[in-house]
Amino acid sequence: MNNKELYTGFKNMESQTKLMLTRFSELREAMNEVLEKNSELEIENQHLRELLESRSKEDHNPKTQPQKTQKHSESRKTLEKLFNAGFHVCNQFYGKPRENGEGCMFCDEIINRK
Amino acid sequence: MKFSIKRSAFIQSLNTVSRAISSKTTIPILTGIKITADSEGLILTGSNADISIETQIKIDDAKNELVIEEEGSVVLTAGFFVSIVRKLPDEKMDLSVSNDLQTTIKSGQSEFTINGLNASNYPHLPEIDTDDSVTFSGDIFKEIIGQTVIAVSTQESRPILTGVHFELSAGKLLAVATDSHRLSQRSINFSGSDRDYNFIIPGKSLNELSRMIEEHQDLEMRIAENQVLFIFGDTFFYSRLLEGNYPDTSRLIPEESTTQVQLEAPTLLASIERASLLSHASRNNVVKLTITPSDGRIEITGDSPDVGTVEEELEPESVTGDELEISFNPDYVKDALHSFGKTMIEISFSSALRPFTLKPTEDGDSFIQLVTPVRTF
């Protein structure tokens, strides 16, 4: 292998590595989005199930009034689930993954606000 | 420009302005120190984009032995220049700049000639022309910095959290910093100003400032649109302010608690330091605290699956409320405990998942540290 080939070889390898690096970060971002979407859908799914259940119950005994007070804590629960799934739910970092499972006092305040 | 000066006085001022100079700047001229000689003395300036420091060496201060033969200014690369001045042989030194910016430094038998840069290319310092200034005791301001700056965020994902939020209103000065995992808040009664202020200073600037304030020195502060200026002694310290609104932190601090522990801060600190020896070796850096009010005891445990475990029992001054098991990152609690010094503190918990507060038992509300626990299940 002469010097020129060596040089172009290295050059090619460098550009390939660079390409791979951008591919890596693209993939990581994409995965992040998918994860976020996934937990959103999971929660959405659970919601629908709960709704379905309450509807079918209502159909059976239509006398029970839908509880208004429950509604409020329901959305809190959603946030809490998102938080437990490893995402920030606070204004500061909304939707970003929580690192090392550490707590966040902004999220805590929102979930437990009175 | 031509002057002669006592080397030790010059070195001291060079060290002061060097704090602002970074070799990793994108603006090449900022790797230099600007030296200006005028009828009143020398002015040295150092800057990076965030902090600028200007200090004066007065001609009428006999200690400086300053003689100015010719006025003028030059910019000299800080790294070289400071090392040269430090290593010069004699107690005095002469510095002269020729028309082509060649700078000659003489001391004893030694003579250096280095290339200077044109001082007119040096960026202008921010102009802060405001009449209203606030004066603090340097000692107290330094204390406030030390107590709050530990909690600023080191991550650039939320730039505003890399600063300390100062709020001056209704005779109170409130300083808060948080990185969302812990929070530190200090408040003092302060009646030195009629105006209200609300600003955020980068933590890095405060660290530098705090190292420069000497004991029993007053600190004058002036605020402009996006800059703050601190004046102390012969030194002017400029810092950029962080723009934006600091998140509302007043609601973060819990008012109620179900478990309370009172003990000496250094006792707990030493114990947590021991426990963290092992937790640091583990992948999740966590120390567990078990509180049993009926026995009046607390137990601190740490373990690392690879290395081993540590257990330590403490008998605090008082333990009240419900039993509790809580896990936390020992580094946050260590930082918090360090800032208390030798005082009795009260730690209040409300549940294993909610943030807990640490505060001194005397004058409790003036200084609060808040730490979020770590979920271990």
mmCIF file of N, CA, C and O in Angstrom, chain B residues 22-31 49:
data_model
loop_
_atom_site.group_PDB
_atom_site.id
_atom_site.type_symbol
_atom_site.label_atom_id
_atom_site.label_comp_id
_atom_site.label_asym_id
_atom_site.label_seq_id
_atom_site.Cartn_x
_atom_site.Cartn_y
_atom_site.Cartn_z
ATOM 1 N N SER B 22 -9.486 33.621 30.219
ATOM 2 C CA SER B 22 -9.449 32.196 29.919
ATOM 3 C C SER B 22 -8.650 32.020 28.643
ATOM 4 O O SER B 22 -8.721 32.843 27.733
ATOM 5 N N SER B 23 -7.858 30.959 28.578
ATOM 6 C CA SER B 23 -7.081 30.736 27.362
ATOM 7 C C SER B 23 -7.961 30.157 26.260
ATOM 8 O O SER B 23 -7.582 30.116 25.105
ATOM 9 N N LYS B 24 -9.172 29.700 26.665
ATOM 10 C CA LYS B 24 -10.057 29.072 25.688
ATOM 11 C C LYS B 24 -11.112 30.042 25.189
ATOM 12 O O LYS B 24 -12.287 29.763 25.228
ATOM 13 N N THR B 25 -10.712 31.223 24.785
ATOM 14 C CA THR B 25 -11.709 32.172 24.323
ATOM 15 C C THR B 25 -11.729 32.203 22.798
ATOM 16 O O THR B 25 -10.738 31.892 22.144
ATOM 17 N N THR B 26 -12.888 32.549 22.256
ATOM 18 C CA THR B 26 -12.992 32.597 20.794
ATOM 19 C C THR B 26 -12.509 33.942 20.256
ATOM 20 O O THR B 26 -12.278 34.086 19.074
ATOM 21 N N ILE B 27 -12.387 34.936 21.140
ATOM 22 C CA ILE B 27 -11.901 36.249 20.706
ATOM 23 C C ILE B 27 -10.436 36.359 21.128
ATOM 24 O O ILE B 27 -10.142 36.474 22.315
ATOM 25 N N PRO B 28 -9.504 36.293 20.163
ATOM 26 C CA PRO B 28 -8.083 36.183 20.512
ATOM 27 C C PRO B 28 -7.583 37.287 21.440
ATOM 28 O O PRO B 28 -6.801 37.008 22.346
ATOM 29 N N ILE B 29 -8.058 38.511 21.263
ATOM 30 C CA ILE B 29 -7.487 39.598 22.071
ATOM 31 C C ILE B 29 -7.844 39.436 23.549
ATOM 32 O O ILE B 29 -7.157 39.951 24.431
ATOM 33 N N LEU B 30 -8.896 38.663 23.848
ATOM 34 C CA LEU B 30 -9.283 38.468 25.248
ATOM 35 C C LEU B 30 -8.347 37.517 25.996
ATOM 36 O O LEU B 30 -8.489 37.326 27.194
ATOM 37 N N THR B 31 -7.378 36.905 25.284
ATOM 38 C CA THR B 31 -6.366 36.132 26.024
ATOM 39 C C THR B 31 -5.346 37.071 26.649
ATOM 40 O O THR B 31 -4.426 36.629 27.330
ATOM 41 N N ALA B 49 -16.025 36.495 27.882
ATOM 42 C CA ALA B 49 -17.277 37.108 27.440
ATOM 43 C C ALA B 49 -18.236 37.337 28.616
ATOM 44 O O ALA B 49 -19.041 38.258 28.588
#
